[in-house]
Amino acid sequence: MNASDNQLVGFYRCMRLIRRFEERVVELVNRNEIVGTTHEYVGEEAVATGVCHALGVEDVITSTHRGHGHILAKGGDPRRMVAELMGRKTGYNGGRGGSMHIADLGLGIYGANGIVGAGVPIACGAAMAFKQRDSSRVAVAFFGDGAINQGVVHEAMNLACIWQLPVVFVCENNGYGITASIRDMSRIQKLSDRAAAYGMPAETVDGMDVRAVHAATTALVARARAGGGPSFIECLTYRFVGHFTAERALGLKYRTEQEVAEWRLRDPIATYPLWLRDQKLCDPARVDEEVEAQLEEAIAYARESELPAPQDALQGMYAVTYPGLPARGW
Ligand SMILES: Cc1ncc(C[n+]2csc(CCOP(=O)(O)OP(=O)(O)O)c2C)c(N)n1
Ligand SMILES: [Mg+2]
């Protein structure tokens, strides 16, 4: 099914929002307004956008350490995201979780996750619940090429196949797990071949092409909704920046400038608006202005928000109270 004109413009808005969100976050990290570093999604915007625009609000995603793009694409509120990154009370986790723990259950965002591969069985658990309740909801697990060698990912894929769960596995192959090239970490060319071996449809798509990602996901989500079971999409993509914000200061040499430059030529934030303008679908500059205003507002909201009180540091951290421990702060 082809995307509608509105959707095509929406893809750009979303990709632009993710890119500029990440660039503004880097500024805030460098100004020490955000403590620590984050993993930016710069370069990979077409994947989260194409996948999440193929889902309904009732559908569920699980995310990764590089999660901002997934969360924004699934409808996450930039104000509460920036507030969380800045450790404010108004943040998604009351300022206690930071970048790798953002979740919004109402939007079907079952959490970013700092443990590589750990979101995959969570998505399968959600899919299992959907199946047991005869619901048509679908779960999507985002994970990287680094996660493809994690045992839990393979156990989850096998269980999803034998139980025919409504889950779509989305492997974001950006070529590297920190500094380790996937060429050194796998003997096979296409990571989707591994998934196919479990007995599910598995394909490799151009992860820099938002329309290709959207079309592939739409078909596989429809299949899952109709009871067709799990499937796998490998999205070939690239991160234009370091593994995390601090990498720039480390001077690592695990990839060449030429390689980065070649991928930059395919930057969806540069190429896609040209196509939109050619098709006379919108004026991308207008979208850019709206995104800037939205982010300006989000940052102002976070800056004006209160910090949590030190004595409340443990509030919301544990679900249960243990006998003998003080009730306050638990
Ligand atoms: C189980 C586990 N092992 C190792 C790490 C350390 N670690 C954090 S990110 C990362 C690389 C992940 O690579 P990939 O899955 O390709 O995601 P990308 O960073 O490329 O988006 C590693 C090894 C971790 N967080 N969890
Ligand atoms: Mg990777």
Coordinates of C-alpha atoms and ligand atoms in Angstrom, one line a residue:
M1 CA 0.0 0.0 0.0
N2 CA 1.4 3.4 -0.9
A3 CA 1.6 6.1 1.7
S4 CA -0.8 9.0 1.3
D5 CA 0.4 12.6 0.6
N6 CA -0.2 13.5 4.2
Q7 CA 1.9 10.6 5.4
L8 CA 4.7 11.5 3.0
V9 CA 4.9 15.0 4.5
G10 CA 4.5 13.5 8.0
F11 CA 7.6 11.3 7.3
Y12 CA 9.7 14.4 6.7
R13 CA 8.3 16.2 9.8
C14 CA 9.2 13.2 11.9
M15 CA 12.7 12.7 10.5
R16 CA 13.5 16.4 10.8
L17 CA 12.2 16.4 14.4
I18 CA 14.4 13.5 15.3
R19 CA 17.5 15.0 13.6
R20 CA 17.1 18.4 15.2
F21 CA 16.1 16.9 18.6
E22 CA 19.4 15.0 18.6
E23 CA 21.4 18.0 17.5
R24 CA 19.8 20.1 20.3
V25 CA 20.5 17.4 22.8
V26 CA 24.2 17.4 21.9
E27 CA 24.3 21.2 22.5
L28 CA 22.7 20.6 25.9
V29 CA 25.2 17.9 26.8
N30 CA 28.1 20.2 25.8
R31 CA 26.6 23.0 28.0
N32 CA 26.3 20.5 30.9
E33 CA 22.6 21.1 31.0
I34 CA 22.3 17.3 30.3
V35 CA 24.6 15.3 32.6
G36 CA 26.4 12.4 31.0
T37 CA 26.2 11.5 27.3
T38 CA 23.5 10.0 25.1
H39 CA 23.5 7.8 22.0
E40 CA 22.3 9.9 19.0
Y41 CA 20.1 8.5 16.3
V42 CA 21.6 10.9 13.7
G43 CA 21.5 9.2 10.2
E44 CA 19.0 6.5 11.1
E45 CA 15.8 8.6 11.1
A46 CA 14.2 6.9 8.2
V47 CA 14.1 3.6 10.1
A48 CA 12.1 4.7 13.2
T49 CA 9.9 7.0 11.0
G50 CA 9.1 4.4 8.4
V51 CA 8.4 1.7 11.0
C52 CA 6.4 3.7 13.5
H53 CA 4.2 5.3 10.8
A54 CA 3.1 1.8 9.9
L55 CA 1.8 1.3 13.4
G56 CA -1.3 2.4 15.3
V57 CA -1.2 4.0 18.8
E58 CA -2.4 0.7 20.2
D59 CA 0.6 -1.2 18.8
V60 CA 3.7 -1.6 21.0
I61 CA 7.4 -0.9 20.4
T62 CA 10.5 -1.8 22.5
S63 CA 13.5 0.3 22.0
T64 CA 17.2 0.4 22.6
H65 CA 20.0 2.6 24.1
R66 CA 19.7 4.7 20.9
G67 CA 16.0 5.2 21.5
H68 CA 15.1 8.9 21.1
G69 CA 14.2 8.4 17.4
H70 CA 11.9 5.5 18.1
I71 CA 10.1 7.3 20.9
L72 CA 9.6 10.5 18.9
A73 CA 8.4 8.5 15.9
K74 CA 5.9 6.7 18.1
G75 CA 4.5 10.0 19.3
G76 CA 6.6 10.7 22.4
D77 CA 6.3 14.2 23.8
P78 CA 9.6 16.1 23.1
R79 CA 8.9 18.3 26.2
R80 CA 8.8 15.4 28.6
M81 CA 11.8 13.8 26.8
V82 CA 14.0 16.9 27.1
A83 CA 12.8 17.3 30.7
E84 CA 13.8 13.6 31.4
L85 CA 17.3 14.1 29.9
M86 CA 17.7 17.3 32.0
G87 CA 16.7 15.3 35.2
R88 CA 13.5 17.3 35.8
K89 CA 10.4 16.3 37.7
T90 CA 8.3 16.7 34.6
G91 CA 10.3 14.2 32.6
Y92 CA 9.0 10.8 31.5
N93 CA 10.6 9.1 34.6
G94 CA 10.5 12.1 36.9
G95 CA 14.1 12.8 35.9
R96 CA 15.4 9.5 37.4
G97 CA 15.8 7.4 34.3
G98 CA 17.4 9.6 31.7
S99 CA 17.9 8.8 28.0
M100 CA 17.9 5.0 28.2
H101 CA 14.8 4.5 30.3
I102 CA 12.1 6.6 28.6
A103 CA 8.8 4.8 28.3
D104 CA 5.2 5.9 27.7
L105 CA 2.9 2.9 28.1
G106 CA -0.1 4.9 26.9
L107 CA 1.6 5.4 23.5
G108 CA 2.7 1.8 23.4
I109 CA 6.4 2.7 24.1
Y110 CA 7.5 -0.1 26.3
G111 CA 10.8 1.4 27.1
A112 CA 14.2 2.4 25.8
N113 CA 16.7 -0.2 27.2
G114 CA 20.3 0.1 28.1
I115 CA 20.8 -3.7 27.8
V116 CA 21.6 -4.7 24.3
G117 CA 19.0 -7.1 22.9
A118 CA 16.8 -6.9 26.0
G119 CA 13.9 -5.2 24.4
V120 CA 13.4 -8.1 22.0
P121 CA 11.9 -10.7 24.5
I122 CA 9.8 -7.8 26.0
A123 CA 8.2 -7.2 22.6
C124 CA 7.6 -10.9 22.3
G125 CA 5.9 -10.9 25.8
A126 CA 3.6 -8.1 24.7
A127 CA 2.9 -10.0 21.4
M128 CA 2.1 -13.1 23.4
A129 CA -0.4 -11.2 25.5
F130 CA -2.0 -9.8 22.4
K131 CA -2.4 -13.3 20.9
Q132 CA -3.8 -14.8 24.1
R133 CA -6.4 -12.0 24.2
D134 CA -7.3 -12.4 20.5
S135 CA -6.3 -8.8 20.0
S136 CA -5.1 -7.5 16.6
R137 CA -2.4 -5.4 18.2
V138 CA 1.2 -5.9 17.0
A139 CA 4.5 -5.5 18.7
V140 CA 7.8 -4.3 17.1
A141 CA 11.2 -4.9 18.6
F142 CA 13.9 -2.5 17.5
F143 CA 17.5 -3.6 18.0
G144 CA 20.9 -3.1 16.4
D145 CA 23.3 -5.3 14.5
G146 CA 25.2 -5.7 17.8
A147 CA 22.2 -7.3 19.3
I148 CA 22.0 -9.9 16.5
N149 CA 24.7 -11.9 18.3
Q150 CA 22.9 -11.9 21.7
G151 CA 21.5 -15.3 22.8
V152 CA 18.3 -13.8 24.1
V153 CA 17.4 -12.4 20.7
H154 CA 17.7 -15.8 19.1
E155 CA 15.6 -17.5 21.9
A156 CA 13.0 -14.8 21.4
M157 CA 12.9 -15.2 17.6
N158 CA 12.6 -18.9 17.9
L159 CA 9.8 -18.7 20.4
A160 CA 8.0 -16.1 18.3
C161 CA 8.1 -18.5 15.4
I162 CA 6.9 -21.6 17.2
W163 CA 4.1 -19.7 18.9
Q164 CA 3.4 -17.6 15.8
L165 CA 3.4 -14.3 17.8
P166 CA 2.3 -11.0 16.2
V167 CA 5.7 -9.4 16.4
V168 CA 8.0 -7.6 13.8
F169 CA 11.7 -7.7 14.5
V170 CA 13.4 -4.6 13.2
C171 CA 17.2 -4.9 13.0
E172 CA 18.9 -1.6 12.5
N173 CA 22.1 -2.6 10.9
N174 CA 24.2 0.6 11.1
G175 CA 27.4 -1.4 10.5
Y176 CA 28.8 -1.1 14.0
G177 CA 28.4 -2.2 17.6
I178 CA 30.4 0.6 19.2
T179 CA 33.7 0.2 17.3
A180 CA 33.2 -3.4 16.1
S181 CA 32.3 -3.7 12.4
I182 CA 29.5 -6.2 11.6
R183 CA 31.9 -7.5 8.9
D184 CA 34.1 -8.9 11.7
M185 CA 31.2 -10.1 13.8
S186 CA 29.2 -12.1 11.3
R187 CA 30.3 -14.5 8.5
I188 CA 27.1 -13.9 6.5
Q189 CA 26.3 -10.9 4.4
K190 CA 22.6 -10.5 5.1
L191 CA 21.6 -10.6 8.8
S192 CA 18.0 -11.3 7.7
D193 CA 19.2 -14.8 6.6
R194 CA 19.6 -15.7 10.2
A195 CA 16.0 -14.8 11.0
A196 CA 14.7 -16.7 8.0
A197 CA 16.3 -19.8 9.4
Y198 CA 13.8 -19.7 12.3
G199 CA 11.0 -20.0 9.9
M200 CA 9.7 -16.5 9.3
P201 CA 9.7 -14.0 6.4
A202 CA 12.8 -11.9 6.6
E203 CA 13.9 -9.2 4.3
T204 CA 16.7 -6.6 4.0
V205 CA 15.6 -3.0 3.0
D206 CA 17.3 0.3 2.4
G207 CA 17.1 2.0 5.8
M208 CA 17.9 5.4 4.3
D209 CA 14.7 5.2 2.3
V210 CA 11.8 6.0 4.5
R211 CA 9.2 5.0 1.9
A212 CA 10.9 1.6 1.5
V213 CA 11.0 1.0 5.2
H214 CA 7.3 2.1 5.6
A215 CA 6.1 -0.1 2.7
A216 CA 7.9 -3.2 4.1
T217 CA 6.7 -2.6 7.6
T218 CA 3.1 -2.0 6.6
A219 CA 2.9 -5.3 4.8
L220 CA 4.5 -7.3 7.6
V221 CA 2.3 -5.5 10.3
A222 CA -0.8 -6.4 8.3
R223 CA 0.4 -10.0 8.1
A224 CA 0.9 -10.1 11.9
R225 CA -2.5 -8.5 12.5
A226 CA -4.2 -11.1 10.4
G227 CA -2.6 -13.9 12.4
G228 CA 0.2 -14.6 10.0
G229 CA 2.9 -14.5 12.8
P230 CA 6.3 -12.9 13.2
S231 CA 8.6 -11.4 10.6
F232 CA 12.0 -9.7 10.4
I233 CA 13.2 -6.6 8.6
E234 CA 16.9 -5.7 8.4
C235 CA 17.3 -2.0 7.7
L236 CA 20.6 -1.0 6.2
T237 CA 21.5 2.3 7.8
Y238 CA 24.4 4.3 9.2
R239 CA 25.0 6.6 12.2
F240 CA 26.7 9.8 11.0
V241 CA 28.1 10.6 14.5
G242 CA 29.9 8.6 17.2
H243 CA 28.5 5.8 19.2
F244 CA 27.7 8.3 21.9
T245 CA 28.1 12.0 22.4
A246 CA 31.6 11.7 24.0
E247 CA 33.1 9.8 21.1
R248 CA 34.1 13.0 19.3
A249 CA 36.6 13.7 22.1
L250 CA 38.1 10.2 21.8
G251 CA 39.6 10.4 18.3
L252 CA 38.7 6.8 17.5
K253 CA 39.8 5.4 14.0
Y254 CA 37.5 2.5 13.5
R255 CA 35.9 3.8 10.3
T256 CA 37.2 6.0 7.5
E257 CA 36.1 9.6 6.7
Q258 CA 35.4 8.4 3.2
E259 CA 32.9 5.8 4.5
V260 CA 31.1 8.4 6.5
A261 CA 31.1 10.8 3.6
E262 CA 29.7 8.2 1.2
W263 CA 26.8 7.4 3.6
R264 CA 26.2 11.2 4.1
L265 CA 25.4 11.5 0.4
R266 CA 22.3 9.4 1.2
D267 CA 21.2 11.4 4.2
P268 CA 17.4 11.2 4.2
I269 CA 17.2 14.7 5.8
A270 CA 19.0 16.1 2.8
T271 CA 17.5 14.0 0.0
Y272 CA 13.9 13.5 1.0
P273 CA 12.9 17.1 1.2
L274 CA 14.2 17.7 -2.3
W275 CA 11.9 14.9 -3.5
L276 CA 9.0 16.3 -1.5
R277 CA 9.5 19.7 -3.2
D278 CA 9.8 18.1 -6.6
Q279 CA 6.5 16.3 -6.0
K280 CA 5.0 19.7 -4.9
L281 CA 3.8 18.0 -1.7
C282 CA 5.0 20.7 0.7
D283 CA 7.5 23.5 1.4
P284 CA 10.1 21.7 3.6
A285 CA 11.3 25.0 4.9
R286 CA 8.0 25.5 6.6
V287 CA 8.2 22.2 8.3
D288 CA 11.7 23.0 9.4
E289 CA 10.5 26.2 11.0
E290 CA 7.7 24.4 12.8
V291 CA 10.1 21.8 14.1
E292 CA 12.5 24.5 15.4
A293 CA 9.6 26.2 17.3
Q294 CA 8.5 22.9 18.8
L295 CA 12.0 22.1 20.1
E296 CA 12.6 25.6 21.4
E297 CA 9.4 25.2 23.4
A298 CA 10.4 21.8 24.6
I299 CA 13.7 23.0 25.9
A300 CA 12.2 26.1 27.5
Y301 CA 9.6 23.8 29.2
A302 CA 12.4 21.5 30.5
R303 CA 14.5 24.4 31.7
E304 CA 11.6 25.9 33.6
S305 CA 10.7 22.6 35.2
E306 CA 11.7 21.8 38.8
L307 CA 14.4 19.4 39.8
P308 CA 13.4 16.6 42.1
A309 CA 14.2 17.1 45.8
P310 CA 17.3 15.0 47.0
Q311 CA 15.2 13.4 49.7
D312 CA 12.8 12.0 47.1
A313 CA 15.6 10.3 45.1
L314 CA 14.3 6.8 45.7
Q315 CA 10.7 7.7 44.9
G316 CA 9.3 5.6 42.1
M317 CA 12.4 3.5 41.9
Y318 CA 10.9 0.2 43.3
A319 CA 7.5 -1.3 42.8
V320 CA 7.4 -2.9 46.2
T321 CA 8.1 -2.1 49.8
Y322 CA 10.2 -4.5 51.8
P323 CA 9.6 -5.2 55.5
G324 CA 12.0 -3.4 57.7
L325 CA 12.8 -0.7 55.1
P326 CA 11.4 2.8 55.7
A327 CA 8.2 3.4 53.7
R328 CA 9.3 6.9 52.8
G329 CA 11.2 7.2 49.5
W330 CA 10.1 3.7 48.3
Ligands
LIG1 C1 24.1 -7.0 27.1 C2 25.0 -5.8 26.8 N1 26.3 -6.0 26.4 C3 27.1 -4.9 26.1 C4 26.6 -3.7 26.3 C5 27.5 -2.5 26.0 N2 27.0 -1.9 24.7 C6 26.2 -0.8 24.8 S1 25.8 -0.3 23.2 C7 26.7 -1.5 22.5 C8 26.7 -1.7 21.0 C9 25.4 -2.0 20.5 O1 25.5 -2.1 19.1 P1 24.2 -2.2 18.2 O2 23.3 -3.2 18.8 O3 24.6 -2.4 16.8 O4 23.5 -0.8 18.3 P2 24.0 0.7 17.9 O5 24.8 1.2 19.0 O6 24.8 0.5 16.7 O7 22.7 1.4 17.6 C10 27.3 -2.3 23.5 C11 28.1 -3.5 23.2 C12 25.3 -3.5 26.8 N3 24.8 -2.3 27.0 N4 24.5 -4.6 27.0
MG2 MG 25.0 -1.1 15.3

